Amino acid sequence: MGITMIRKYKWKDWSMPIRTDAIVVPVEYTEEGKLPFLKTQFEENSLSLTYTMEQEDRVYGLGQQLRGINKRGWIYESYCKDDPNHTEDKHSLYGAHNFFIVKGKESFGCFIDCGGKVIFDIGYENQNILNIETKEPCEVYIVTGNTINDIIKQFRCGIGRSYIPPKWAFGYQQSRWGYNKKQDIEKVAEEHKKRNIPLEAVYMDIDYMERFKDFTIDENKFPEFSEFAANMIKQHIHLVPIIDAGVKIEDGYEVYETGKDKYFCKDKNGKDFVGGVWPGLVSFPDFMNQEVRNWFSSFYKDLLDMGIEGFWNDMNEPALFYSQEGLKEVYEKAGKLDWNNFRLDDFLELQPLVNQLGGNEEDFKKIYHNINGNMVRHDKVHNLYGYFMVKAAMEKIEKERPDKRILLFARASYIGMHRYSGIWTGDNKSWWSHLLLNIKMMPSLSMCGFLYAGADIGGFDGDVTEDLLTRWLEFGIFTPLLRNHCALGRRNQEIYQYESWKKMKELICLRYRLIPYLYSEFMKSALLDEMFFSPLSFIYSEDKQAEEIEDQLIVGDSIMIAPIYEQNKSGRIVYFPEDMLMLRFETSTHYVKEKVKKGYQYISMPQGEAVFFVRKNHIFILGEGGKYVDEACKGTMTILGWFEKETSYLFYEDDGYSKEYNKNNFETWSVIKRTTLKEDDWNLKIQGGRQSKKYLIEKDII
Ligand code: MIG
């Protein structure tokens, strides 16, 4: 029997430049940490933690990262990066989620609380060695527990409750970079409406702003904005504008003028740091500072007052196309071009300068924050920038709308931010491998508290194909954030642009039937610190086969999914760690049930059908669906399952808008067997809560 606890270790005279507030509960701590499990070396302000892995050990976690669910066999860098090429050879993405679990003879969790760069070598230099290194002051937490889920629960409890979005944010959402004017968005709404495709939100990318200036609306392209927003809301469609991190340097622009020389990050001479992003030259708000957060977030008020109920924060790694200094250097070098005395070496010197302009880590060393009166170099706290931008937004939103849930998610993130918002997984591509990456990433995000999450459905960059979009939706209908998003200039990605839109529509309609279950499971994950997406290995921990399956997931407690993520497939081999009831939705209204026995089975999955599996003796709930989320949560609930014994389900429901997550929102639904003279009769008994639901019970009993 292990002991369940979370313990903190830190080193004298090695204090972090800013409290990250990642951990919110008091924990026991040991100064001059000598950690259990990990061999600790602390020399010259550099920490190295080493663990020798057994052959069988598995490593899980790191949230938004590349590669597999089991993280063994690569070297990962925790350093938020705006890199749109999520290929296998990379080491970091947009988030820094420094929590992992070693599962083996001795299992434990470890969280490195550090605003700077941390390297996780998990069997890269040496297959059996796990090594963590950082030169930045940090605190380390070790979490122990009896099971993996126990360790996760401890950790999640330690980092505080995950962000809960409004219920409408579980609906289908459409986005695209390049909806250039009001009419473009109205058209998207219309095209969905015409075909009865549910649509809960349309996103406003940087196109809506005036010269990419935060908190401005281009009046020519989006006239009478409040009226427009109100009209959309009448159709149950929310407009969700983007807010970027960089503030355009422009005389007379209110945000810039009020922030100038006061609220922006500095260069080494104490002048506002100047970089380049979409607006051209920008300065970056110093979000590490409460006064700055108050100032920047005050601008959200106007948008809220215009009826906006959702935002996305972008470019907050922060993304930097170039620093003014770097750009100068390039132009100077290029300016020397002399055709008469052309030297290849000049070109070869120029080329890397140009290539390294964007996201150059050296530039992060030229930026300074004012943290409690100390100038702190940006790279020391880099991983917290996005987090504090989001914190700013939510602090203001909560002040303005204390009783209402507002949608917020962002690109860059750090553990702790999960309390303020969700995330999307950034600029993926319309690649099959990125659908698989999406599947594998979801459980690691659940571990780190990022529950409201999802990828750009269909892929952001690249030209999607009809089959990829359909397959992605087949998986996407299970992710809390279900947003189709696409890059400027790429092939149209709204489902109605495709001949087989009806099939995709049925998937979206099915999503609305899944919402009562998904929402119930989501809320339990948030309120009870549980996993939303689990790898099979977390649930069937004694099953050697299940341990290695990375392309099937358990969603909530009752169902398993096994998505198709390869082109030209009409089915796949699925591993069943136990008997399950297969549900095959040929359309959103017509489904067939079939019992499947434990073991490997080939399951046919024609494009556009949703096939998933209910665990034996688990209750699955199917709603009636609807045109929008609120409607989808009324109506009759169908209880589905393969029951061989009495079982119960904890059902959660609320109005989806208010923030009272009280006891009355939980009901226990039990399937009870009553044997009469004629046959076994199965009934549902509901205890607790409001018990206002109508339900129907549909079962398969051996
Ligand atoms: O440099 O606002 O990840 O979703 O469409 C690209 C334009 C800037 C990156 C975001 C993407 C968004 C895009 N943005």
PDB file of N, CA, C and O and ligand atoms in Angstrom, residues 82 84 94 175-178 204-207 209 212 242 244 277-278 312-315 317 319 321 411 424-428 456 460 483 485-488, ligand 1:
ATOM      1  N   ASP A  82       5.856  29.070 -30.512  1.00  0.00           N
ATOM      2  CA  ASP A  82       4.960  29.257 -31.653  1.00  0.00           C
ATOM      3  C   ASP A  82       5.609  28.571 -32.842  1.00  0.00           C
ATOM      4  O   ASP A  82       6.319  29.204 -33.617  1.00  0.00           O
ATOM      5  N   PRO A  84       4.491  26.155 -35.965  1.00  0.00           N
ATOM      6  CA  PRO A  84       3.349  25.510 -36.619  1.00  0.00           C
ATOM      7  C   PRO A  84       3.675  24.147 -37.238  1.00  0.00           C
ATOM      8  O   PRO A  84       2.789  23.504 -37.770  1.00  0.00           O
ATOM      9  N   TYR A  94       3.143  24.581 -27.830  1.00  0.00           N
ATOM     10  CA  TYR A  94       2.780  25.887 -27.256  1.00  0.00           C
ATOM     11  C   TYR A  94       2.713  25.911 -25.733  1.00  0.00           C
ATOM     12  O   TYR A  94       2.750  26.966 -25.122  1.00  0.00           O
ATOM     13  N   SER A 175     -14.793  28.219 -37.328  1.00  0.00           N
ATOM     14  CA  SER A 175     -13.821  29.294 -37.341  1.00  0.00           C
ATOM     15  C   SER A 175     -13.053  29.263 -38.661  1.00  0.00           C
ATOM     16  O   SER A 175     -13.035  28.244 -39.357  1.00  0.00           O
ATOM     17  N   ARG A 176     -12.483  30.396 -38.992  1.00  0.00           N
ATOM     18  CA  ARG A 176     -11.573  30.436 -40.133  1.00  0.00           C
ATOM     19  C   ARG A 176     -10.848  31.763 -40.075  1.00  0.00           C
ATOM     20  O   ARG A 176     -11.431  32.812 -39.799  1.00  0.00           O
ATOM     21  N   TRP A 177      -9.573  31.711 -40.355  1.00  0.00           N
ATOM     22  CA  TRP A 177      -8.802  32.934 -40.522  1.00  0.00           C
ATOM     23  C   TRP A 177      -9.141  33.431 -41.917  1.00  0.00           C
ATOM     24  O   TRP A 177      -8.902  32.728 -42.895  1.00  0.00           O
ATOM     25  N   GLY A 178      -9.764  34.602 -41.996  1.00  0.00           N
ATOM     26  CA  GLY A 178     -10.141  35.106 -43.309  1.00  0.00           C
ATOM     27  C   GLY A 178     -11.639  35.384 -43.438  1.00  0.00           C
ATOM     28  O   GLY A 178     -12.102  35.689 -44.527  1.00  0.00           O
ATOM     29  N   MET A 204     -14.093  35.052 -34.692  1.00  0.00           N
ATOM     30  CA  MET A 204     -13.579  36.222 -35.391  1.00  0.00           C
ATOM     31  C   MET A 204     -12.076  36.234 -35.200  1.00  0.00           C
ATOM     32  O   MET A 204     -11.570  36.455 -34.107  1.00  0.00           O
ATOM     33  N   ASP A 205     -11.387  35.947 -36.285  1.00  0.00           N
ATOM     34  CA  ASP A 205      -9.931  35.943 -36.257  1.00  0.00           C
ATOM     35  C   ASP A 205      -9.434  37.386 -36.435  1.00  0.00           C
ATOM     36  O   ASP A 205     -10.242  38.320 -36.507  1.00  0.00           O
ATOM     37  N   ILE A 206      -8.140  37.559 -36.551  1.00  0.00           N
ATOM     38  CA  ILE A 206      -7.578  38.917 -36.580  1.00  0.00           C
ATOM     39  C   ILE A 206      -8.153  39.836 -37.659  1.00  0.00           C
ATOM     40  O   ILE A 206      -7.957  41.046 -37.598  1.00  0.00           O
ATOM     41  N   ASP A 207      -8.887  39.253 -38.593  1.00  0.00           N
ATOM     42  CA  ASP A 207      -9.462  40.053 -39.680  1.00  0.00           C
ATOM     43  C   ASP A 207     -10.442  41.133 -39.200  1.00  0.00           C
ATOM     44  O   ASP A 207     -10.685  42.099 -39.911  1.00  0.00           O
ATOM     45  N   MET A 209     -10.193  43.157 -36.766  1.00  0.00           N
ATOM     46  CA  MET A 209      -9.608  44.339 -36.139  1.00  0.00           C
ATOM     47  C   MET A 209      -9.199  45.371 -37.190  1.00  0.00           C
ATOM     48  O   MET A 209      -9.076  45.069 -38.360  1.00  0.00           O
ATOM     49  N   PHE A 212      -5.062  45.059 -37.220  1.00  0.00           N
ATOM     50  CA  PHE A 212      -4.650  44.065 -36.217  1.00  0.00           C
ATOM     51  C   PHE A 212      -4.416  44.662 -34.828  1.00  0.00           C
ATOM     52  O   PHE A 212      -3.560  44.200 -34.068  1.00  0.00           O
ATOM     53  N   ILE A 242     -10.848  37.087 -31.322  1.00  0.00           N
ATOM     54  CA  ILE A 242      -9.473  36.758 -30.917  1.00  0.00           C
ATOM     55  C   ILE A 242      -8.840  37.998 -30.278  1.00  0.00           C
ATOM     56  O   ILE A 242      -9.173  39.132 -30.647  1.00  0.00           O
ATOM     57  N   ASP A 244      -4.856  39.194 -29.389  1.00  0.00           N
ATOM     58  CA  ASP A 244      -3.437  38.824 -29.507  1.00  0.00           C
ATOM     59  C   ASP A 244      -2.613  39.481 -28.399  1.00  0.00           C
ATOM     60  O   ASP A 244      -3.037  40.471 -27.803  1.00  0.00           O
ATOM     61  N   VAL A 277       4.909  41.469 -34.995  1.00  0.00           N
ATOM     62  CA  VAL A 277       3.926  40.406 -35.217  1.00  0.00           C
ATOM     63  C   VAL A 277       2.946  40.934 -36.270  1.00  0.00           C
ATOM     64  O   VAL A 277       3.289  41.864 -37.004  1.00  0.00           O
ATOM     65  N   TRP A 278       1.731  40.435 -36.355  1.00  0.00           N
ATOM     66  CA  TRP A 278       0.826  40.849 -37.426  1.00  0.00           C
ATOM     67  C   TRP A 278       0.630  42.355 -37.570  1.00  0.00           C
ATOM     68  O   TRP A 278       0.555  42.866 -38.685  1.00  0.00           O
ATOM     69  N   TRP A 312     -10.833  34.191 -27.492  1.00  0.00           N
ATOM     70  CA  TRP A 312      -9.639  33.339 -27.550  1.00  0.00           C
ATOM     71  C   TRP A 312      -8.409  34.221 -27.560  1.00  0.00           C
ATOM     72  O   TRP A 312      -8.391  35.265 -28.201  1.00  0.00           O
ATOM     73  N   ASN A 313      -7.404  33.811 -26.800  1.00  0.00           N
ATOM     74  CA  ASN A 313      -6.144  34.559 -26.669  1.00  0.00           C
ATOM     75  C   ASN A 313      -5.090  33.852 -27.496  1.00  0.00           C
ATOM     76  O   ASN A 313      -4.811  32.672 -27.297  1.00  0.00           O
ATOM     77  N   ASP A 314      -4.499  34.593 -28.423  1.00  0.00           N
ATOM     78  CA  ASP A 314      -3.526  33.981 -29.341  1.00  0.00           C
ATOM     79  C   ASP A 314      -2.157  34.649 -29.197  1.00  0.00           C
ATOM     80  O   ASP A 314      -2.027  35.706 -28.575  1.00  0.00           O
ATOM     81  N   MET A 315      -1.158  34.022 -29.788  1.00  0.00           N
ATOM     82  CA  MET A 315       0.198  34.583 -29.924  1.00  0.00           C
ATOM     83  C   MET A 315       0.830  34.902 -28.566  1.00  0.00           C
ATOM     84  O   MET A 315       1.675  35.778 -28.454  1.00  0.00           O
ATOM     85  N   GLU A 317       2.818  33.110 -26.570  1.00  0.00           N
ATOM     86  CA  GLU A 317       4.010  32.356 -26.099  1.00  0.00           C
ATOM     87  C   GLU A 317       5.070  33.296 -25.530  1.00  0.00           C
ATOM     88  O   GLU A 317       5.770  32.876 -24.605  1.00  0.00           O
ATOM     89  N   ALA A 319       4.457  34.943 -29.406  1.00  0.00           N
ATOM     90  CA  ALA A 319       4.970  34.766 -30.762  1.00  0.00           C
ATOM     91  C   ALA A 319       5.665  36.055 -31.170  1.00  0.00           C
ATOM     92  O   ALA A 319       5.184  37.151 -30.876  1.00  0.00           O
ATOM     93  N   PHE A 321       7.717  37.526 -34.557  1.00  0.00           N
ATOM     94  CA  PHE A 321       8.220  37.294 -35.923  1.00  0.00           C
ATOM     95  C   PHE A 321       9.657  37.792 -36.052  1.00  0.00           C
ATOM     96  O   PHE A 321      10.455  37.282 -36.795  1.00  0.00           O
ATOM     97  N   ARG A 411      -3.724  29.821 -26.507  1.00  0.00           N
ATOM     98  CA  ARG A 411      -2.752  28.948 -27.175  1.00  0.00           C
ATOM     99  C   ARG A 411      -1.620  28.577 -26.235  1.00  0.00           C
ATOM    100  O   ARG A 411      -1.429  27.413 -25.928  1.00  0.00           O
ATOM    101  N   TRP A 424      -6.623  25.515 -26.987  1.00  0.00           N
ATOM    102  CA  TRP A 424      -6.688  24.712 -28.205  1.00  0.00           C
ATOM    103  C   TRP A 424      -5.251  24.407 -28.573  1.00  0.00           C
ATOM    104  O   TRP A 424      -4.332  25.064 -28.075  1.00  0.00           O
ATOM    105  N   THR A 425      -5.064  23.395 -29.399  1.00  0.00           N
ATOM    106  CA  THR A 425      -3.707  22.859 -29.512  1.00  0.00           C
ATOM    107  C   THR A 425      -2.886  23.511 -30.627  1.00  0.00           C
ATOM    108  O   THR A 425      -1.869  22.974 -31.036  1.00  0.00           O
ATOM    109  N   GLY A 426      -3.336  24.659 -31.107  1.00  0.00           N
ATOM    110  CA  GLY A 426      -2.509  25.462 -32.002  1.00  0.00           C
ATOM    111  C   GLY A 426      -2.549  25.020 -33.458  1.00  0.00           C
ATOM    112  O   GLY A 426      -3.463  24.312 -33.881  1.00  0.00           O
ATOM    113  N   ASP A 427      -1.541  25.472 -34.177  1.00  0.00           N
ATOM    114  CA  ASP A 427      -1.550  25.344 -35.639  1.00  0.00           C
ATOM    115  C   ASP A 427      -1.144  23.964 -36.127  1.00  0.00           C
ATOM    116  O   ASP A 427      -0.034  23.772 -36.641  1.00  0.00           O
ATOM    117  N   ASN A 428      -2.053  23.031 -36.018  1.00  0.00           N
ATOM    118  CA  ASN A 428      -1.787  21.709 -36.599  1.00  0.00           C
ATOM    119  C   ASN A 428      -1.972  21.782 -38.110  1.00  0.00           C
ATOM    120  O   ASN A 428      -2.250  22.841 -38.665  1.00  0.00           O
ATOM    121  N   ASP A 456      -7.749  22.022 -33.767  1.00  0.00           N
ATOM    122  CA  ASP A 456      -8.464  22.548 -34.927  1.00  0.00           C
ATOM    123  C   ASP A 456      -8.947  21.355 -35.748  1.00  0.00           C
ATOM    124  O   ASP A 456      -8.145  20.633 -36.348  1.00  0.00           O
ATOM    125  N   PHE A 460      -5.457  22.974 -39.228  1.00  0.00           N
ATOM    126  CA  PHE A 460      -5.374  24.421 -39.450  1.00  0.00           C
ATOM    127  C   PHE A 460      -4.737  24.713 -40.812  1.00  0.00           C
ATOM    128  O   PHE A 460      -5.393  25.096 -41.758  1.00  0.00           O
ATOM    129  N   ARG A 483     -14.232  22.533 -32.531  1.00  0.00           N
ATOM    130  CA  ARG A 483     -14.140  23.708 -33.392  1.00  0.00           C
ATOM    131  C   ARG A 483     -13.417  23.380 -34.689  1.00  0.00           C
ATOM    132  O   ARG A 483     -12.274  22.927 -34.684  1.00  0.00           O
ATOM    133  N   HIS A 485     -11.478  24.784 -37.554  1.00  0.00           N
ATOM    134  CA  HIS A 485     -10.740  26.036 -37.801  1.00  0.00           C
ATOM    135  C   HIS A 485      -9.700  25.812 -38.900  1.00  0.00           C
ATOM    136  O   HIS A 485      -9.156  24.729 -39.028  1.00  0.00           O
ATOM    137  N   CYS A 486      -9.432  26.861 -39.642  1.00  0.00           N
ATOM    138  CA  CYS A 486      -8.621  26.705 -40.835  1.00  0.00           C
ATOM    139  C   CYS A 486      -7.854  27.992 -41.134  1.00  0.00           C
ATOM    140  O   CYS A 486      -8.303  29.080 -40.808  1.00  0.00           O
ATOM    141  N   ALA A 487      -6.698  27.827 -41.749  1.00  0.00           N
ATOM    142  CA  ALA A 487      -5.819  28.969 -42.010  1.00  0.00           C
ATOM    143  C   ALA A 487      -6.243  29.760 -43.244  1.00  0.00           C
ATOM    144  O   ALA A 487      -6.908  29.238 -44.140  1.00  0.00           O
ATOM    145  N   LEU A 488      -5.795  30.981 -43.258  1.00  0.00           N
ATOM    146  CA  LEU A 488      -6.010  31.887 -44.391  1.00  0.00           C
ATOM    147  C   LEU A 488      -5.480  31.248 -45.673  1.00  0.00           C
ATOM    148  O   LEU A 488      -4.392  30.673 -45.698  1.00  0.00           O
TER     149      LEU A 488
HETATM  150  O1  MIG B   1       0.478  33.738 -37.076  1.00  0.00           O
HETATM  151  O2  MIG B   1      -4.733  34.921 -36.191  1.00  0.00           O
HETATM  152  O3  MIG B   1      -2.893  29.755 -33.964  1.00  0.00           O
HETATM  153  O4  MIG B   1      -5.472  29.919 -34.975  1.00  0.00           O
HETATM  154  O5  MIG B   1      -5.909  31.667 -37.116  1.00  0.00           O
HETATM  155  C1  MIG B   1      -0.789  33.168 -37.112  1.00  0.00           C
HETATM  156  C2  MIG B   1      -4.301  34.101 -37.235  1.00  0.00           C
HETATM  157  C3  MIG B   1      -1.694  33.830 -36.142  1.00  0.00           C
HETATM  158  C4  MIG B   1      -2.285  31.742 -35.137  1.00  0.00           C
HETATM  159  C5  MIG B   1      -3.391  30.949 -34.524  1.00  0.00           C
HETATM  160  C6  MIG B   1      -4.435  30.664 -35.549  1.00  0.00           C
HETATM  161  C7  MIG B   1      -4.970  31.957 -36.120  1.00  0.00           C
HETATM  162  C8  MIG B   1      -3.809  32.768 -36.695  1.00  0.00           C
HETATM  163  N1  MIG B   1      -2.781  32.984 -35.695  1.00  0.00           N
END
